[in-house]
Amino acid sequence: MLIDVSDTNAIPVDIEQKIMSYFALMSERTIADIKNQKLEYDRDVLCAIEKYVSPYTAYDFYQELISLFDQYEIVCYHSTKILDKSIILLDGLKTNDWSTYSRNIINTFKRLNVKENNIGKAIKAIKKQYDWKYPSFDREPQLCFYSDVGQLSSDMTAGYEQFCENIGGELARDALKIDYPQIYRYLRENGDAILVKFKIPFIDVKSYDKVSVAYHFVAYFAGKYFWNYNYEIHFHGNTDKDIAPNNILEIIPYTVDRYYFHSNDETEGEA
């Protein structure tokens, strides 16, 4: 069974019952205190329940809740830009393990006829960024995801569409955009920006993200239970598992040319 936040009516019954039963067992005083909190925004729901049913105040409850989530798959999205989107249908999505990531970036540069010396500069810069972000913090290769297209931005802020700006994602952007803008332009000006909709077994979500994901479902049912308020479930997380091709549900073109995709367009040498 799939859990998809775009259809809250399809949230598994056992998860709903687990959460609602927890609320029902609260003391009248606690329930009154929660209900007395005024709501204006979704964050107000989190503030109102934090003292009583946050991951820090209800540890055992969340461990039991996560054991229920682990029985299901959950729908997620990943934003990216790629030269050939059919590769995702053939190979699925991969974590950013350096051997795989660097091979793909080098092949991309070669297909775009970037000079060998500039490919070397780019890979050296990206590796430095990679080593700072992952090995230096004892972080494992990962694949990032988010829950729904409602987390794409249409105003002046950047949402998860920001990862559609360039081939190579955040690592390549942070390593090249300012210091090597002419090389970076190959990654920004080529390829297809896409949103990949996929399913993942909840058990494959990184352990430190499972609780934060579950918390948003608790907040959704808290909104219903205490105030008849419709809290919107949005979450993000990571997995250290590749996504198999048969778990890819849809590839959605992202066609909005966001203003910040073109910042720092300084010129630098010939690439």
Short mmCIF file of N, CA and C in Angstrom, two decimals, residues 93-188:
data_model
loop_
_atom_site.label_atom_id
_atom_site.label_comp_id
_atom_site.label_asym_id
_atom_site.label_seq_id
_atom_site.Cartn_x
_atom_site.Cartn_y
_atom_site.Cartn_z
N LEU A 93 16.98 5.90 -9.84
CA LEU A 93 17.73 6.99 -9.22
C LEU A 93 18.83 6.41 -8.35
N LYS A 94 19.99 7.06 -8.39
CA LYS A 94 21.15 6.57 -7.63
C LYS A 94 21.50 7.55 -6.51
N THR A 95 22.06 7.02 -5.43
CA THR A 95 22.63 7.89 -4.41
C THR A 95 23.88 8.56 -5.00
N ASN A 96 24.35 9.58 -4.31
CA ASN A 96 25.51 10.32 -4.84
C ASN A 96 26.84 9.74 -4.34
N ASP A 97 26.95 8.44 -4.38
CA ASP A 97 28.25 7.80 -4.16
C ASP A 97 29.25 8.39 -5.15
N TRP A 98 30.44 8.76 -4.66
CA TRP A 98 31.37 9.52 -5.49
C TRP A 98 31.75 8.81 -6.78
N SER A 99 31.98 7.52 -6.74
CA SER A 99 32.39 6.82 -7.95
C SER A 99 31.33 6.91 -9.04
N THR A 100 30.07 6.77 -8.66
CA THR A 100 28.98 6.86 -9.64
C THR A 100 28.75 8.31 -10.05
N TYR A 101 28.71 9.20 -9.07
CA TYR A 101 28.44 10.61 -9.35
C TYR A 101 29.51 11.20 -10.26
N SER A 102 30.79 10.98 -9.92
CA SER A 102 31.87 11.58 -10.71
C SER A 102 31.89 11.01 -12.12
N ARG A 103 31.63 9.72 -12.25
CA ARG A 103 31.59 9.11 -13.59
C ARG A 103 30.50 9.76 -14.45
N ASN A 104 29.35 9.98 -13.85
CA ASN A 104 28.25 10.59 -14.61
C ASN A 104 28.56 12.03 -15.00
N ILE A 105 29.17 12.79 -14.08
CA ILE A 105 29.51 14.18 -14.39
C ILE A 105 30.57 14.25 -15.50
N ILE A 106 31.58 13.40 -15.41
CA ILE A 106 32.62 13.38 -16.46
C ILE A 106 32.01 13.02 -17.81
N ASN A 107 31.15 12.01 -17.83
CA ASN A 107 30.50 11.63 -19.09
C ASN A 107 29.64 12.76 -19.64
N THR A 108 28.97 13.48 -18.75
CA THR A 108 28.15 14.62 -19.18
C THR A 108 29.02 15.69 -19.82
N PHE A 109 30.12 16.07 -19.16
CA PHE A 109 31.02 17.08 -19.73
C PHE A 109 31.56 16.64 -21.10
N LYS A 110 31.91 15.36 -21.22
CA LYS A 110 32.45 14.87 -22.49
C LYS A 110 31.39 14.94 -23.59
N ARG A 111 30.16 14.59 -23.25
CA ARG A 111 29.08 14.67 -24.25
C ARG A 111 28.82 16.11 -24.68
N LEU A 112 29.13 17.05 -23.79
CA LEU A 112 28.93 18.47 -24.10
C LEU A 112 30.19 19.11 -24.69
N ASN A 113 31.19 18.29 -24.97
CA ASN A 113 32.44 18.74 -25.62
C ASN A 113 33.20 19.77 -24.80
N VAL A 114 33.20 19.61 -23.50
CA VAL A 114 34.00 20.46 -22.63
C VAL A 114 35.46 20.01 -22.72
N LYS A 115 36.38 20.97 -22.73
CA LYS A 115 37.80 20.64 -22.84
C LYS A 115 38.27 19.83 -21.63
N GLU A 116 39.23 18.93 -21.88
CA GLU A 116 39.70 18.02 -20.84
C GLU A 116 40.25 18.77 -19.64
N ASN A 117 41.00 19.86 -19.88
CA ASN A 117 41.57 20.58 -18.74
C ASN A 117 40.49 21.22 -17.88
N ASN A 118 39.39 21.64 -18.50
CA ASN A 118 38.29 22.23 -17.75
C ASN A 118 37.48 21.16 -17.02
N ILE A 119 37.40 19.97 -17.61
CA ILE A 119 36.76 18.86 -16.90
C ILE A 119 37.56 18.56 -15.63
N GLY A 120 38.88 18.56 -15.76
CA GLY A 120 39.73 18.31 -14.61
C GLY A 120 39.53 19.35 -13.51
N LYS A 121 39.46 20.62 -13.90
CA LYS A 121 39.22 21.68 -12.93
C LYS A 121 37.89 21.47 -12.21
N ALA A 122 36.86 21.15 -13.00
CA ALA A 122 35.53 21.00 -12.43
C ALA A 122 35.48 19.84 -11.45
N ILE A 123 36.04 18.70 -11.85
CA ILE A 123 35.99 17.51 -10.98
C ILE A 123 36.77 17.75 -9.70
N LYS A 124 37.90 18.43 -9.80
CA LYS A 124 38.69 18.74 -8.60
C LYS A 124 37.89 19.62 -7.65
N ALA A 125 37.20 20.62 -8.20
CA ALA A 125 36.41 21.52 -7.36
C ALA A 125 35.22 20.82 -6.74
N ILE A 126 34.56 19.97 -7.53
CA ILE A 126 33.39 19.25 -7.01
C ILE A 126 33.82 18.24 -5.95
N LYS A 127 34.97 17.58 -6.16
CA LYS A 127 35.46 16.60 -5.17
C LYS A 127 35.77 17.28 -3.84
N LYS A 128 36.31 18.47 -3.91
CA LYS A 128 36.60 19.23 -2.69
C LYS A 128 35.30 19.52 -1.93
N GLN A 129 34.28 19.92 -2.68
CA GLN A 129 32.97 20.19 -2.08
C GLN A 129 32.37 18.91 -1.51
N TYR A 130 32.51 17.82 -2.23
CA TYR A 130 31.98 16.53 -1.79
C TYR A 130 32.65 16.07 -0.50
N ASP A 131 33.98 16.17 -0.46
CA ASP A 131 34.71 15.74 0.73
C ASP A 131 34.36 16.57 1.95
N TRP A 132 34.11 17.86 1.72
CA TRP A 132 33.72 18.73 2.83
C TRP A 132 32.32 18.36 3.34
N LYS A 133 31.43 18.05 2.43
CA LYS A 133 30.04 17.83 2.81
C LYS A 133 29.79 16.43 3.36
N TYR A 134 30.55 15.43 2.89
CA TYR A 134 30.26 14.05 3.28
C TYR A 134 31.34 13.44 4.18
N PRO A 135 32.50 13.03 3.69
CA PRO A 135 33.46 12.37 4.58
C PRO A 135 33.84 13.18 5.82
N SER A 136 33.98 14.50 5.68
CA SER A 136 34.41 15.30 6.83
C SER A 136 33.38 15.32 7.95
N PHE A 137 32.12 15.03 7.62
CA PHE A 137 31.07 14.97 8.63
C PHE A 137 30.57 13.54 8.85
N ASP A 138 31.33 12.57 8.34
CA ASP A 138 30.96 11.16 8.46
C ASP A 138 29.57 10.88 7.90
N ARG A 139 29.21 11.58 6.84
CA ARG A 139 27.92 11.37 6.19
C ARG A 139 28.08 10.38 5.04
N GLU A 140 27.07 9.55 4.88
CA GLU A 140 27.08 8.56 3.81
C GLU A 140 26.49 9.15 2.54
N PRO A 141 26.81 8.57 1.37
CA PRO A 141 26.12 8.97 0.13
C PRO A 141 24.62 8.83 0.31
N GLN A 142 23.88 9.71 -0.31
CA GLN A 142 22.44 9.72 -0.09
C GLN A 142 21.69 10.18 -1.32
N LEU A 143 20.39 10.02 -1.26
CA LEU A 143 19.47 10.55 -2.25
C LEU A 143 18.42 11.34 -1.47
N CYS A 144 18.29 12.59 -1.80
CA CYS A 144 17.34 13.47 -1.11
C CYS A 144 15.97 13.40 -1.78
N PHE A 145 14.93 13.58 -0.99
CA PHE A 145 13.57 13.59 -1.53
C PHE A 145 12.68 14.53 -0.74
N TYR A 146 11.53 14.82 -1.32
CA TYR A 146 10.52 15.63 -0.63
C TYR A 146 9.16 15.06 -0.96
N SER A 147 8.15 15.50 -0.22
CA SER A 147 6.87 14.79 -0.22
C SER A 147 5.92 15.12 -1.36
N ASP A 148 6.00 16.34 -1.92
CA ASP A 148 4.94 16.73 -2.85
C ASP A 148 5.33 18.00 -3.58
N VAL A 149 4.66 18.25 -4.71
CA VAL A 149 4.97 19.42 -5.52
C VAL A 149 4.52 20.72 -4.86
N GLY A 150 3.77 20.63 -3.77
CA GLY A 150 3.41 21.82 -3.01
C GLY A 150 4.61 22.50 -2.40
N GLN A 151 5.77 21.83 -2.43
CA GLN A 151 6.98 22.41 -1.87
C GLN A 151 7.84 23.09 -2.94
N LEU A 152 7.32 23.17 -4.16
CA LEU A 152 7.95 24.01 -5.18
C LEU A 152 7.51 25.44 -4.94
N SER A 153 8.37 26.37 -5.22
CA SER A 153 8.07 27.78 -4.92
C SER A 153 7.62 28.53 -6.16
N SER A 154 6.74 29.50 -5.95
CA SER A 154 6.32 30.38 -7.04
C SER A 154 6.57 31.84 -6.69
N ASP A 155 7.21 32.10 -5.52
CA ASP A 155 7.49 33.48 -5.14
C ASP A 155 9.00 33.71 -5.19
N MET A 156 9.50 34.65 -4.39
CA MET A 156 10.91 35.02 -4.47
C MET A 156 11.82 34.06 -3.70
N THR A 157 11.25 33.16 -2.93
CA THR A 157 12.07 32.18 -2.23
C THR A 157 12.35 30.98 -3.12
N ALA A 158 13.35 30.21 -2.74
CA ALA A 158 13.69 29.00 -3.51
C ALA A 158 13.11 27.79 -2.82
N GLY A 159 12.39 26.97 -3.56
CA GLY A 159 11.88 25.71 -3.04
C GLY A 159 12.69 24.56 -3.60
N TYR A 160 12.08 23.40 -3.67
CA TYR A 160 12.82 22.22 -4.14
C TYR A 160 13.05 22.24 -5.65
N GLU A 161 12.47 23.21 -6.33
CA GLU A 161 12.78 23.36 -7.76
C GLU A 161 14.21 23.84 -7.96
N GLN A 162 14.84 24.35 -6.91
CA GLN A 162 16.21 24.86 -7.06
C GLN A 162 17.16 23.79 -7.58
N PHE A 163 16.84 22.51 -7.33
CA PHE A 163 17.72 21.43 -7.76
C PHE A 163 17.51 21.07 -9.23
N CYS A 164 16.60 21.80 -9.89
CA CYS A 164 16.42 21.67 -11.34
C CYS A 164 17.29 22.66 -12.10
N GLU A 165 18.05 23.46 -11.40
CA GLU A 165 18.82 24.52 -12.05
C GLU A 165 19.91 23.97 -12.96
N ASN A 166 20.55 22.89 -12.55
CA ASN A 166 21.72 22.42 -13.29
C ASN A 166 21.87 20.91 -13.18
N ILE A 167 22.56 20.35 -14.16
CA ILE A 167 22.98 18.96 -14.09
C ILE A 167 24.02 18.83 -12.97
N GLY A 168 23.96 17.78 -12.20
CA GLY A 168 24.94 17.58 -11.14
C GLY A 168 24.49 18.03 -9.78
N GLY A 169 23.32 18.71 -9.73
CA GLY A 169 22.74 19.06 -8.45
C GLY A 169 23.51 20.07 -7.63
N GLU A 170 23.23 20.03 -6.33
CA GLU A 170 23.77 21.01 -5.40
C GLU A 170 25.30 20.97 -5.33
N LEU A 171 25.88 19.79 -5.41
CA LEU A 171 27.33 19.69 -5.33
C LEU A 171 28.01 20.46 -6.45
N ALA A 172 27.56 20.23 -7.68
CA ALA A 172 28.16 20.91 -8.82
C ALA A 172 27.87 22.41 -8.77
N ARG A 173 26.67 22.77 -8.39
CA ARG A 173 26.31 24.19 -8.30
C ARG A 173 27.20 24.92 -7.30
N ASP A 174 27.32 24.39 -6.10
CA ASP A 174 28.09 25.07 -5.07
C ASP A 174 29.57 25.12 -5.40
N ALA A 175 30.05 24.11 -6.12
CA ALA A 175 31.47 24.06 -6.45
C ALA A 175 31.84 24.95 -7.63
N LEU A 176 30.91 25.13 -8.58
CA LEU A 176 31.26 25.76 -9.86
C LEU A 176 30.61 27.10 -10.13
N LYS A 177 29.44 27.35 -9.61
CA LYS A 177 28.64 28.49 -10.04
C LYS A 177 29.37 29.82 -9.89
N ILE A 178 30.08 30.01 -8.81
CA ILE A 178 30.78 31.27 -8.58
C ILE A 178 32.22 31.22 -9.08
N ASP A 179 32.92 30.15 -8.77
CA ASP A 179 34.35 30.09 -9.10
C ASP A 179 34.64 29.71 -10.55
N TYR A 180 33.75 28.94 -11.18
CA TYR A 180 33.96 28.51 -12.57
C TYR A 180 32.67 28.70 -13.37
N PRO A 181 32.21 29.93 -13.50
CA PRO A 181 30.89 30.15 -14.14
C PRO A 181 30.80 29.69 -15.58
N GLN A 182 31.89 29.78 -16.35
CA GLN A 182 31.81 29.37 -17.74
C GLN A 182 31.71 27.85 -17.88
N ILE A 183 32.37 27.12 -16.99
CA ILE A 183 32.22 25.67 -16.98
C ILE A 183 30.82 25.30 -16.47
N TYR A 184 30.40 26.02 -15.44
CA TYR A 184 29.09 25.75 -14.85
C TYR A 184 27.96 25.92 -15.86
N ARG A 185 28.12 26.84 -16.80
CA ARG A 185 27.05 27.12 -17.77
C ARG A 185 26.72 25.89 -18.61
N TYR A 186 27.69 25.02 -18.81
CA TYR A 186 27.38 23.79 -19.55
C TYR A 186 26.34 22.96 -18.80
N LEU A 187 26.44 22.95 -17.49
CA LEU A 187 25.51 22.17 -16.68
C LEU A 187 24.18 22.87 -16.50
N ARG A 188 24.19 24.19 -16.58
CA ARG A 188 22.96 24.95 -16.38
C ARG A 188 22.15 25.08 -17.67
#
